[in-house]
Coordinates of C-alpha atoms in Angstrom, one line a residue:
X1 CA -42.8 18.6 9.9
X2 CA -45.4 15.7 9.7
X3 CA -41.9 14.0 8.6
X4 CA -41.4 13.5 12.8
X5 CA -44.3 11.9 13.6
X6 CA -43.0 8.4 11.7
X7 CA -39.5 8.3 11.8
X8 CA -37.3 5.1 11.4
X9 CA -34.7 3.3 12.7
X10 CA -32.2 5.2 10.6
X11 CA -33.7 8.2 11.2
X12 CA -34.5 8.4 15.0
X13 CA -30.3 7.4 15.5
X14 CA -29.9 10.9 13.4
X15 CA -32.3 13.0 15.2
X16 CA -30.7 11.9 18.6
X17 CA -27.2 12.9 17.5
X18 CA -28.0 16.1 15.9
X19 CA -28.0 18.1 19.0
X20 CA -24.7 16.8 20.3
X21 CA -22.9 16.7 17.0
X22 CA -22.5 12.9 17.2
X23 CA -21.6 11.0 14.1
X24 CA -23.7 8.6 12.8
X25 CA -22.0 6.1 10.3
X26 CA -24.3 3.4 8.6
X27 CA -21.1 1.9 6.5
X28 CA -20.9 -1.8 6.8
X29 CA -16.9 -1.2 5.7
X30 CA -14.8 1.1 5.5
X31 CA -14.0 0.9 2.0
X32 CA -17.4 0.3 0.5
X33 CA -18.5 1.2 -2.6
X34 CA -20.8 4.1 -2.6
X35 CA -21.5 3.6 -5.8
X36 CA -23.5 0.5 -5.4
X37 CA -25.9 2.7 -3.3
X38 CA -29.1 1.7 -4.8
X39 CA -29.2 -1.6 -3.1
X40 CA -28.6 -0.3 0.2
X41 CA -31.6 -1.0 2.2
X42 CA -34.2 0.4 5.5
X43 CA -31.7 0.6 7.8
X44 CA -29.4 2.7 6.4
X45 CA -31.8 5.0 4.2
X46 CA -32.6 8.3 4.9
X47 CA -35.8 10.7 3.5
X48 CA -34.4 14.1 2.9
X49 CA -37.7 15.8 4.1
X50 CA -36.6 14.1 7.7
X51 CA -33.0 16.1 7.0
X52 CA -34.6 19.4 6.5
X53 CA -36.9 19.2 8.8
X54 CA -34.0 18.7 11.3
X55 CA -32.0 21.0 10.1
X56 CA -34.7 23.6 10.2
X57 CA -36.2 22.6 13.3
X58 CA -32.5 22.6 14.9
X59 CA -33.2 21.2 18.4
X60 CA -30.7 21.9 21.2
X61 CA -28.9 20.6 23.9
X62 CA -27.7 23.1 26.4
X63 CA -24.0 23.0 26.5
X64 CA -23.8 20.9 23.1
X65 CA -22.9 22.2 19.5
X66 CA -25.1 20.5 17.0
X67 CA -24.1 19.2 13.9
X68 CA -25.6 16.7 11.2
X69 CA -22.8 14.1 10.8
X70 CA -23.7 10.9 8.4
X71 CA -21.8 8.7 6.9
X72 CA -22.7 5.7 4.5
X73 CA -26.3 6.6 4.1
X74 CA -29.0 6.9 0.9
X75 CA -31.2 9.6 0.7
X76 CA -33.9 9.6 -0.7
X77 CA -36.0 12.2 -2.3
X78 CA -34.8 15.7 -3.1
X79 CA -33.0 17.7 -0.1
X80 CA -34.8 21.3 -0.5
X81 CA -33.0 24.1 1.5
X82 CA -33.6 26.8 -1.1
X83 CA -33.0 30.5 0.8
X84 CA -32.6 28.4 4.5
X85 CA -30.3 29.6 7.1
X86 CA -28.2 26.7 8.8
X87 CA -26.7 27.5 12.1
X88 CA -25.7 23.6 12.4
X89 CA -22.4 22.1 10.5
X90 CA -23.8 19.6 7.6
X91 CA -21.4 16.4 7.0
X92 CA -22.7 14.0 4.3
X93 CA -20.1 11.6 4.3
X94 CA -20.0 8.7 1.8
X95 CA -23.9 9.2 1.3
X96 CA -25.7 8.4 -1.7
X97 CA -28.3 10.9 -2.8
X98 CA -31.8 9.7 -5.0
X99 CA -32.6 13.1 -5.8
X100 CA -30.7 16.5 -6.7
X101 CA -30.0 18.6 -3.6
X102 CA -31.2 22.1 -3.9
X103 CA -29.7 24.7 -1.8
X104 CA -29.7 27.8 -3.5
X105 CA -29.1 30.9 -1.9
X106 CA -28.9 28.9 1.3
X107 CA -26.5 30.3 3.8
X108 CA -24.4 27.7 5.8
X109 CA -21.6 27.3 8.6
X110 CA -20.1 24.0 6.2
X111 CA -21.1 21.6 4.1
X112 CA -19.0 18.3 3.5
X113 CA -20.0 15.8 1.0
X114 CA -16.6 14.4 0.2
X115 CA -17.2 11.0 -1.4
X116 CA -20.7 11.0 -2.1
X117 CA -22.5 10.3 -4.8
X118 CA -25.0 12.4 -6.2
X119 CA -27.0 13.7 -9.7
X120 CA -26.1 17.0 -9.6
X121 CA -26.1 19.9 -7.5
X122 CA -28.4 23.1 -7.5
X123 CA -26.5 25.3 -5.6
X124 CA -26.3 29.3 -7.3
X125 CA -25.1 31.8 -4.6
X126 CA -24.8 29.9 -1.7
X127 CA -23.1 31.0 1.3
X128 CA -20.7 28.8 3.1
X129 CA -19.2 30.6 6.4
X130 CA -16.1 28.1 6.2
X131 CA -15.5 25.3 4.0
X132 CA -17.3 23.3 1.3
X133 CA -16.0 19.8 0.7
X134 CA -16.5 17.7 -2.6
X135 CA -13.5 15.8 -2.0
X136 CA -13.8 11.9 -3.9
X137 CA -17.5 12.8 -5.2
X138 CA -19.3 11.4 -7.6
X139 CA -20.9 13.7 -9.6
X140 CA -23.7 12.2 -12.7
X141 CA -25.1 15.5 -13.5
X142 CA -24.5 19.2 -13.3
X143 CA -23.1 21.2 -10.2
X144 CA -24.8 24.4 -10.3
X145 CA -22.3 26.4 -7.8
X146 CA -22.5 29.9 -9.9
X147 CA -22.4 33.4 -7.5
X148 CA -21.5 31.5 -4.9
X149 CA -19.7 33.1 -1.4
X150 CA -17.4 30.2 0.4
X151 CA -15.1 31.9 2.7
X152 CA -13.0 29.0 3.3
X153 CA -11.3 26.6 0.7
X154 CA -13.2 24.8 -1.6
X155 CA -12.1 21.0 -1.6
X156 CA -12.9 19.1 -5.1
X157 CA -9.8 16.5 -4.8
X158 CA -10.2 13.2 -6.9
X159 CA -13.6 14.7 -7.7
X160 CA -15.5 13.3 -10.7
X161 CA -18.1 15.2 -13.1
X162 CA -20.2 14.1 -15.4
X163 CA -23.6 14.6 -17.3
X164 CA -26.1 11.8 -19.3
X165 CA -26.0 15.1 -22.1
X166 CA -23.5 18.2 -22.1
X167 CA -26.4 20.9 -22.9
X168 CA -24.9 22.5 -19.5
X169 CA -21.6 22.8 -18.2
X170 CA -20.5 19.5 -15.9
X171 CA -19.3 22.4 -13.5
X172 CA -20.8 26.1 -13.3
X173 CA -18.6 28.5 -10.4
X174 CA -18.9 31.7 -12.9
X175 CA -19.0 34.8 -10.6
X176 CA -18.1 32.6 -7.0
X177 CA -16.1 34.3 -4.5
X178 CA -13.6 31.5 -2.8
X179 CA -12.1 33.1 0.3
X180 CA -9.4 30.6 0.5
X181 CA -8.0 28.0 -2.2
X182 CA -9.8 26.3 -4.7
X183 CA -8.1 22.5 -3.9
X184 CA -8.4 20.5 -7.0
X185 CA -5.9 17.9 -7.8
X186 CA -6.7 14.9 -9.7
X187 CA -10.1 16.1 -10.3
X188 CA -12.0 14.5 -13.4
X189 CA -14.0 16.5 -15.5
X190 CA -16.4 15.1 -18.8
X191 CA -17.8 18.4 -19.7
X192 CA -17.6 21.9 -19.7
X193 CA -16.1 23.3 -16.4
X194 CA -17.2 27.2 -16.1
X195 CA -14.9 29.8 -14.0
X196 CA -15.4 32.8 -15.2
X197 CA -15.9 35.7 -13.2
X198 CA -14.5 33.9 -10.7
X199 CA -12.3 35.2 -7.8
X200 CA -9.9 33.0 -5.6
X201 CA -8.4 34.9 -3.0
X202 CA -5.7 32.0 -2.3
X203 CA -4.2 29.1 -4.7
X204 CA -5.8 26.9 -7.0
X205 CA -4.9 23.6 -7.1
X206 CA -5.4 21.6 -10.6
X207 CA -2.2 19.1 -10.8
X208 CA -2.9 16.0 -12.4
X209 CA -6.5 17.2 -13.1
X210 CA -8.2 16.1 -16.3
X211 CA -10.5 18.3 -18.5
X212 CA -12.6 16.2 -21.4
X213 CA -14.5 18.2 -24.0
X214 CA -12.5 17.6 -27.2
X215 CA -15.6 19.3 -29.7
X216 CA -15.2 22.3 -27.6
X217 CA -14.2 24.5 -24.5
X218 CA -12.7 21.8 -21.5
X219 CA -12.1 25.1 -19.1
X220 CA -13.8 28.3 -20.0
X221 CA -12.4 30.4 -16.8
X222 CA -12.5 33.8 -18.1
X223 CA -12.2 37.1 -16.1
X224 CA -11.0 34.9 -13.8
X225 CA -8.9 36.1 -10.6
X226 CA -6.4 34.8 -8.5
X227 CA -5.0 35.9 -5.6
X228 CA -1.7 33.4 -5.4
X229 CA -0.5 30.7 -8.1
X230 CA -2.7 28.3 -10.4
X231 CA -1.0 25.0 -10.2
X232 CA -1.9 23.1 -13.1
X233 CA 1.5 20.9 -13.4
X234 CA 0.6 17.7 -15.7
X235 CA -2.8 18.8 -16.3
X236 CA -4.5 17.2 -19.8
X237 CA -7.0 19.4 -21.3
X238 CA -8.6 17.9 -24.3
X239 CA -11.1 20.8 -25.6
X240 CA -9.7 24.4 -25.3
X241 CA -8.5 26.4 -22.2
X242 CA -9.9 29.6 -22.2
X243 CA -8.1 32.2 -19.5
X244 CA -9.2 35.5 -21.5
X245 CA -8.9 38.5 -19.4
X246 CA -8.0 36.6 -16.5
X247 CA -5.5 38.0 -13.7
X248 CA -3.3 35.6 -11.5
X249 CA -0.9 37.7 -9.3
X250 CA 1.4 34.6 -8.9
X251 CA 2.4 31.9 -11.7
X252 CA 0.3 29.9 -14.4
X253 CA 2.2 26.8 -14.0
X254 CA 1.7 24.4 -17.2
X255 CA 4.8 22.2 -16.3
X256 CA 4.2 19.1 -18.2
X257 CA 0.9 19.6 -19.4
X258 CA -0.7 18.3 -22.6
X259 CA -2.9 20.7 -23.9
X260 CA -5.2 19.4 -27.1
X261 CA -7.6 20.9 -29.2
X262 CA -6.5 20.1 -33.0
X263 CA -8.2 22.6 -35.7
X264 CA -8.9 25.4 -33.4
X265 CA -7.3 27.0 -30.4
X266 CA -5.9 24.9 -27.5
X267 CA -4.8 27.5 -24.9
X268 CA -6.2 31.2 -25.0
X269 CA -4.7 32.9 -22.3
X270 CA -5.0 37.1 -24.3
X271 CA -5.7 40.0 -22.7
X272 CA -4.4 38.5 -19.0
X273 CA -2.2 39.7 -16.6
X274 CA -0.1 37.0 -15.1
X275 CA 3.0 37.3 -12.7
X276 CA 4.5 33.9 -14.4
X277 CA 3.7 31.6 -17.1
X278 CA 5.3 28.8 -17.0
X279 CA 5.3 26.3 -20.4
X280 CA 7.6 23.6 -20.3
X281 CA 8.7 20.0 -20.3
X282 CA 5.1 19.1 -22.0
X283 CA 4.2 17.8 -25.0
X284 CA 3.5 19.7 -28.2
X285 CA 0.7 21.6 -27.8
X286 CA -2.1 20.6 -30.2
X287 CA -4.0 23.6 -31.4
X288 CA -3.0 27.3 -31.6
X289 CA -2.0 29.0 -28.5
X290 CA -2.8 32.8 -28.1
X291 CA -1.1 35.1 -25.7
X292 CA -2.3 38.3 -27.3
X293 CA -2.4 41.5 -25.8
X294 CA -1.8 39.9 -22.4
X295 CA 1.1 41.3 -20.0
X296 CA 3.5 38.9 -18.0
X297 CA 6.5 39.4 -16.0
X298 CA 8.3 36.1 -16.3
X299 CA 7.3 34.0 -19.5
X300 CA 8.9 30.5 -19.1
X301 CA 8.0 29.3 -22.8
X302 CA 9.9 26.2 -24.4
X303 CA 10.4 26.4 -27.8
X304 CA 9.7 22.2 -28.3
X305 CA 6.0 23.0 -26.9
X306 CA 4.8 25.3 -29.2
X307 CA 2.6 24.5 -32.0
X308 CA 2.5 25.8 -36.0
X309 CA 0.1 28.6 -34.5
X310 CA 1.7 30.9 -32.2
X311 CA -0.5 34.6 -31.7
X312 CA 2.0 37.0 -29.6
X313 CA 0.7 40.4 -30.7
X314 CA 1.1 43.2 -28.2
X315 CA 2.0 40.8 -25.3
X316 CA 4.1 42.1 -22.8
X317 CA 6.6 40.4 -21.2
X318 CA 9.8 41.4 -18.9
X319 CA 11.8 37.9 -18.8
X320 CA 11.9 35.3 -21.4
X321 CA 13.4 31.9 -19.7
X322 CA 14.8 29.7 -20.4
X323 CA 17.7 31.2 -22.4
X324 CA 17.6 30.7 -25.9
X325 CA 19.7 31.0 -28.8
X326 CA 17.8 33.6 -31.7
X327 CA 17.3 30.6 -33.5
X328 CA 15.3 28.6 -30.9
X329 CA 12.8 32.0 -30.8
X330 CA 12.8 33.5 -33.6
X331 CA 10.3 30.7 -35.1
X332 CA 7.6 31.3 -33.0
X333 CA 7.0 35.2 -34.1
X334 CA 6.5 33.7 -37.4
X335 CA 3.5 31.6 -36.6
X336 CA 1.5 34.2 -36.2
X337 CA 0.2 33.9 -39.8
X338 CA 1.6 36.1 -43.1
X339 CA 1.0 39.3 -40.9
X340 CA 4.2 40.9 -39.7
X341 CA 3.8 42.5 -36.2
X342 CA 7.3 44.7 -35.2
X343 CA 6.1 44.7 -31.4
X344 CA 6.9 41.0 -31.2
X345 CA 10.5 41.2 -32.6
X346 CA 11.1 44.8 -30.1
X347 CA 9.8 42.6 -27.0
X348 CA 12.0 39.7 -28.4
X349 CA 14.7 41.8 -28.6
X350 CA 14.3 43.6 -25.1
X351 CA 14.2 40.1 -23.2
X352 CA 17.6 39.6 -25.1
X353 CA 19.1 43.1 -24.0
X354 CA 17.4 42.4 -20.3
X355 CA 19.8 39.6 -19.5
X356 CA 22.8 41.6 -21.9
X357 CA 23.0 39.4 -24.5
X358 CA 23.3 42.2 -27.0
X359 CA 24.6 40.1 -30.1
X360 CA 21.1 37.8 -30.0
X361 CA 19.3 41.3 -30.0
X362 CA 21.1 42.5 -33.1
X363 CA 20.0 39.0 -34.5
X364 CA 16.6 39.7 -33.6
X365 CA 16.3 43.2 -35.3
X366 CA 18.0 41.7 -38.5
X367 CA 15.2 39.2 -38.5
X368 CA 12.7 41.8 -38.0
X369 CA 14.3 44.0 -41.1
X370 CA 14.1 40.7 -43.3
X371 CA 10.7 39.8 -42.5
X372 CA 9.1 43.2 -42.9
X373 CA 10.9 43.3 -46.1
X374 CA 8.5 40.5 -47.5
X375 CA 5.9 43.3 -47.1
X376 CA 8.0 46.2 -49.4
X377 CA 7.1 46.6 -52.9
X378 CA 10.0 44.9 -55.7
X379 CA 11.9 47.9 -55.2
X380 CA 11.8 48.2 -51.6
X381 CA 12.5 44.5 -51.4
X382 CA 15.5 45.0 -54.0
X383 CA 17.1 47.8 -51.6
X384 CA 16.3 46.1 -48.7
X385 CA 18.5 43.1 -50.1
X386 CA 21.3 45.4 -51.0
X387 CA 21.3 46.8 -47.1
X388 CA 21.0 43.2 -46.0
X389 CA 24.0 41.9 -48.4
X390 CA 26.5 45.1 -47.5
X391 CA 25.7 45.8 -44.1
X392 CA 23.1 43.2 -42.6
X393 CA 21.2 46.6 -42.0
X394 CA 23.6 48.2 -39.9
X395 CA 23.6 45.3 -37.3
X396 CA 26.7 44.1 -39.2
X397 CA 28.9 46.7 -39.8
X398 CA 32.0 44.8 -40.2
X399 CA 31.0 43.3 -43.4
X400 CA 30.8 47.2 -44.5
X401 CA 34.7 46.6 -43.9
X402 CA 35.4 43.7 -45.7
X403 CA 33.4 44.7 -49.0
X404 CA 35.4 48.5 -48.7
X405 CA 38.8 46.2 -48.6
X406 CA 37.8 44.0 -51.4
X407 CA 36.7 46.8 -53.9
X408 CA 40.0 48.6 -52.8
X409 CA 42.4 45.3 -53.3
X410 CA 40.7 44.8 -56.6
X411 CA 40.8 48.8 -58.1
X412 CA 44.4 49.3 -56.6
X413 CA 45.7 46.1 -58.7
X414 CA 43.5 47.6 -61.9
X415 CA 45.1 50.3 -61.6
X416 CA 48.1 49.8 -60.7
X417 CA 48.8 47.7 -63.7
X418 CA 47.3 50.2 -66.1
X419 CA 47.8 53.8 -64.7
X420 CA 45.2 56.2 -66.1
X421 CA 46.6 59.1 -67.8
X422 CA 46.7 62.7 -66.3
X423 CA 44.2 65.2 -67.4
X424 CA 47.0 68.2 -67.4
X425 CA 50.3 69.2 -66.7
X426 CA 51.2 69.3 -62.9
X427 CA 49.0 66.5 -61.9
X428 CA 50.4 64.3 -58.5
X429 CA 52.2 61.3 -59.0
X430 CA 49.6 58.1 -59.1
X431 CA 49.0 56.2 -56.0
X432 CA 46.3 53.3 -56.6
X433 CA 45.1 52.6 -53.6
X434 CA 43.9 56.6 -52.7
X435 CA 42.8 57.1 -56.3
X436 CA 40.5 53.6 -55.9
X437 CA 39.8 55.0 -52.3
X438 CA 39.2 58.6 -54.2
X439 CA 36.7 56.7 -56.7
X440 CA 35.1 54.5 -53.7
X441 CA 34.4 57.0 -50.4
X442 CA 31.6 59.9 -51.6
X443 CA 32.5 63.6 -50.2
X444 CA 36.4 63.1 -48.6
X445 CA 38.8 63.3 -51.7
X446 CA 42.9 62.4 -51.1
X447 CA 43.3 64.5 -55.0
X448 CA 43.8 61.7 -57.3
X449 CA 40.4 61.3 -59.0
X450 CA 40.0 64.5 -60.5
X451 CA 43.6 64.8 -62.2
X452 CA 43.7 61.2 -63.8
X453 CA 40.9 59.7 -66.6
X454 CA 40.7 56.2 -67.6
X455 CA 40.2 55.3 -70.9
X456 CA 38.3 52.3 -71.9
X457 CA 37.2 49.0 -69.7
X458 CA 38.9 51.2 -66.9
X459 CA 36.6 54.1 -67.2
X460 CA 33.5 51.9 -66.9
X461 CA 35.4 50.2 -63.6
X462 CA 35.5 53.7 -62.4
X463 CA 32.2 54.6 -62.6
X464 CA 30.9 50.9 -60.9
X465 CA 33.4 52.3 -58.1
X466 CA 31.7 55.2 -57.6
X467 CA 28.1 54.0 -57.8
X468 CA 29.5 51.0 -55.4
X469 CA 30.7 53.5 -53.3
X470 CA 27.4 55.9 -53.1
X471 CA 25.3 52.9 -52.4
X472 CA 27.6 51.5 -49.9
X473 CA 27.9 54.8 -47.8
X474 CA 24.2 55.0 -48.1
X475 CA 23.7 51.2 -46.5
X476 CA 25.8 52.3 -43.9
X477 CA 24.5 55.2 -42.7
X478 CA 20.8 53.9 -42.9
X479 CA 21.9 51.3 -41.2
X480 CA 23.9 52.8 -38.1
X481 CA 20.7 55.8 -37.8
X482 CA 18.7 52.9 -37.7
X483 CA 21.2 50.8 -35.0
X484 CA 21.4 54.3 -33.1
X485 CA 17.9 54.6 -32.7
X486 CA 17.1 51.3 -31.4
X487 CA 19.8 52.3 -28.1

């Protein structure tokens, strides 16, 4: 306390307010820069020991709320609250700070330091009854925020982080318990920014923010959770997004973001559970983007945003918006290297029956035959051509039609030409279309094949019908059990 024995100017106009809550502004302007601090002088310089030993000391004036309320003023030395508990409301406006301010596991009723300037923060598991401002701060080294307990909004709008080295994250609120939003727009990050563990009980708030660590991770917010929606509309991430394991009740919204990490992974959002995601009108994702394993109700995914490496095993999805042609989706289940994963063409396929567009899921099943015929052996891929060619694998059944019409125009004008001759005496007259159809269709038998025998060129026709006809019947039965079994 020996800091109240010699008090200043500055000083003594502080310790006078304190016990009514008065503000005390040293600004000269308004708009002053607070980042020309250093040459601010006496009368507007404040030791931090004078701060905590007002805080600590906490005089009173019956009938008056105190409250430390400074604007515009440099402090110097290191403000030390570690473990204090601080009844009074603490608003360092527009302050510059000399030293670090240390307040872990300090417990107070608010703490404001929107548009100060400071380097760095030691803050782990703080408790903040209401809010905690960082609104417009300038931030030169690491802000240590990690187990933290605010049970109001954090504010971090226009906020800027930085580090002279990035040995640490910029940003540490792993395992912090927000009781309200996490308010973020605009906020500029040059470093690592650390969520995870987190919990958000309300919104977070990261339009138009800006996360810079290109040789690495830009947003490592795994296991994080979310009580509402994460608004991340024209966000730029340069350094990868890491969301693993993450749940957000509400929407992930990416709308016209520009996510970059070239060579490695740009977006990893597996193993989540999110109520929307929403990726459109951005630009091209650079880097791979990895959904795996994670379960989402509404998946808002534009085909022109997706990059050459797509990972979609085992996710889960309900609705696929917007609406897209086979051909606009069926590229991005083939991204996910040479290995062929059925789930993703069945939860392809489902989105497509979910809004009835039942041709686009045949489409996606035939797609999903050809491309786990590239994994057959030569004779499974040679049969698997001969389904595809007769039938389209059962989810073209007309062509069946067409090639049973064709082999029967061509065998009935054969024959009909050149009748065969009759085996024996008594035999029906010749019709050429039922004794092609007799030749063509296996089991059902209108009479005509077994009492006529072509002789030469015919006979060999003959027996191409009936081998024609075998594999035929066979395409089309594989492929309708198969078409069956999908309903």
């Amino acid at each position: 306390m020996s800091a109240i024995n010699d008090l200043t100017p500055a000083e003594t106009r502080i310790w006078r307010a304190f016990p009514r809550g008065e503000p005390v502004d040293f600004r000269a302007a308004e708009n002053e820069d607070q980042t020309l601090g250093d040459a601010w002088g006496a009368e507007r310089t404040v030791r931090a020991s004078v701060l905590r030993a007002l805080l600590l000391k906490a005089p009173q004036e019956e009938g008056e709320i105190a409250a430390l309320k400074i604007t515009g003023a440099r402090i110097t030395g290191v403000l030390d609250l570690n473990h204090a508990v601080i009844d009074a409301a603490v608003r360092l406006r527009q302050c510059q700070f000399d030293g670090v301010p240390s307040l872990y596991g300090a417990q107070l009723r608010q703490l404001d330091l929107s548009r100060s300037v400071l380097p760095g923060l030691n803050s782990g598991t703080l408790r903040v009854e209401g809010a905690l401002r960082m609104t417009r701060c300038r931030m030169r080294g690491p802000v240590r925020l990690g187990g933290a307990q605010i049970s109001g909004a954090l504010f971090m709008e226009r906020a800027k982080f930085t580090a002279p080295d990035d040995s640490e994250p910029v940003l540490q609120l792993n395992q912090a318990a927000i009781g309200d939003d996490l308010w973020a727009p605009r906020m500029r990050a040059h470093g690592v920014v650390r969520l995870t563990g987190a919990s958000v009980a309300g919104r977070i708030n990261v339009q138009d923010a800006e996360f810079n660590k290109p040789d690495g991770t830009a947003l490592d917010a795994q296991n994080l959770h979310v009580g509402a929606h994460v608004r991340a509309r024209c966000l730029v991430a340069q350094g990868r997004v890491e969301l693993r394991g993450s749940r957000i009740s509400g929407r992930l919204d990416l709308l016209h973001a520009r996510l970059s990490h070239p060579g490695d992974t740009a977006l990893r959002a597996s193993s989540c559970v999110f109520g929307e995601l929403w990726l459109r009108g951005g630009e091209r994702i650079e880097g791979a983007l990895n959904l795996r394993r994670s379960h989402i109700e509404i998946l808002t995914l534009e085909p022109e945003m997706l990059p050459d490496q797509v990972y979609l095993s085992n996710l889960t999805y309900t609705a696929l918006t917007p609406h897209e042609p086979p051909e606009r989706r069926l590229p991005m289940l083939e991204r996910d290297g040479d290995r062929y994963d059925p789930y993703v063409y069945e939860q392809l396929t489902a989105a497509y029956r979910h809004v009835g567009d039942d041709d686009a899921a045949r489409l996606v099943q035939l797609a999903k035959q050809r491309r786990r015929r590239t994994t057959l052996t030569w004779y499974g891929r040679l049969w698997g051509y001969i389904q595809d060619a007769i039938v389209g694998y059962g989810f073209r059944p007309l062509r069946a039609a067409v090639w049973l019409l064709s082999l029967m125009t061509a065998g009935s004008i054969v024959y009909g030409l050149e009748h065969p001759r009759p085996i024996q005496g008594g035999a029906p007259d010749f019709n050429p279309v039922f004794y092609t159809l007799d030749l063509l269709l296996p089991i059902i038998t209108f009479g005509q094949e077994p009492a006529f025998a072509p002789d030469g060129w015919h006979q060999w026709l003959s027996y191409s019908l009936i081998i024609t006809g075998w594999i035929l019947a066979t395409t089309v039965v594989a492929g309708v059990t198969r078409t069956v079994s999908r309903q």
